[in-house]
mmCIF file of C-alpha atoms in Angstrom:
data_model
loop_
_atom_site.group_PDB
_atom_site.id
_atom_site.type_symbol
_atom_site.label_atom_id
_atom_site.label_comp_id
_atom_site.label_asym_id
_atom_site.label_seq_id
_atom_site.Cartn_x
_atom_site.Cartn_y
_atom_site.Cartn_z
ATOM 1 C CA ARG A 1 10.024 19.626 -14.283
ATOM 2 C CA PRO A 2 8.191 20.289 -11.042
ATOM 3 C CA ASP A 3 8.018 17.543 -8.436
ATOM 4 C CA ALA A 4 4.269 16.912 -8.387
ATOM 5 C CA ALA A 5 2.107 13.842 -7.834
ATOM 6 C CA THR A 6 0.593 12.653 -11.096
ATOM 7 C CA GLU A 7 -1.767 10.004 -9.726
ATOM 8 C CA PRO A 8 -4.272 10.159 -6.860
ATOM 9 C CA ASN A 9 -3.559 8.400 -3.559
ATOM 10 C CA ARG A 10 -5.585 5.168 -3.779
ATOM 11 C CA ARG A 11 -4.099 3.458 -0.701
ATOM 12 C CA ASP A 12 -7.419 2.974 1.111
ATOM 13 C CA GLU A 13 -9.065 1.569 -2.016
ATOM 14 C CA LEU A 14 -6.186 -0.823 -2.717
ATOM 15 C CA GLN A 15 -5.872 -1.965 0.896
ATOM 16 C CA GLN A 16 -9.456 -3.213 0.777
ATOM 17 C CA LEU A 17 -8.198 -5.796 -1.737
ATOM 18 C CA ALA A 18 -5.221 -6.872 0.409
ATOM 19 C CA PRO A 19 -5.470 -10.071 2.479
ATOM 20 C CA GLU A 20 -4.104 -8.318 5.601
ATOM 21 C CA THR A 21 -3.337 -4.732 6.621
ATOM 22 C CA GLU A 22 -2.504 -3.001 9.880
ATOM 23 C CA ASP A 23 -2.215 0.727 10.642
ATOM 24 C CA GLY A 24 -2.208 1.603 6.939
ATOM 25 C CA LEU A 25 0.491 -0.938 6.042
ATOM 26 C CA PHE A 26 0.268 -4.053 3.901
ATOM 27 C CA LEU A 27 1.184 -7.181 5.904
ATOM 28 C CA VAL A 28 3.176 -9.873 4.128
ATOM 29 C CA PRO A 29 4.285 -13.318 5.331
ATOM 30 C CA LYS A 30 7.741 -13.616 6.871
ATOM 31 C CA VAL A 31 10.180 -15.366 4.563
ATOM 32 C CA ILE A 32 13.480 -16.624 5.950
ATOM 33 C CA GLU A 33 15.825 -18.784 3.929
#
């Protein structure tokens, strides 16, 4: 099968829902155990 995207890129739409983003990346809290 051809390697083709099957869903649209919704990054901008989804990042509006994220608590924090920076330069197009989702920011998550640091977790160190």
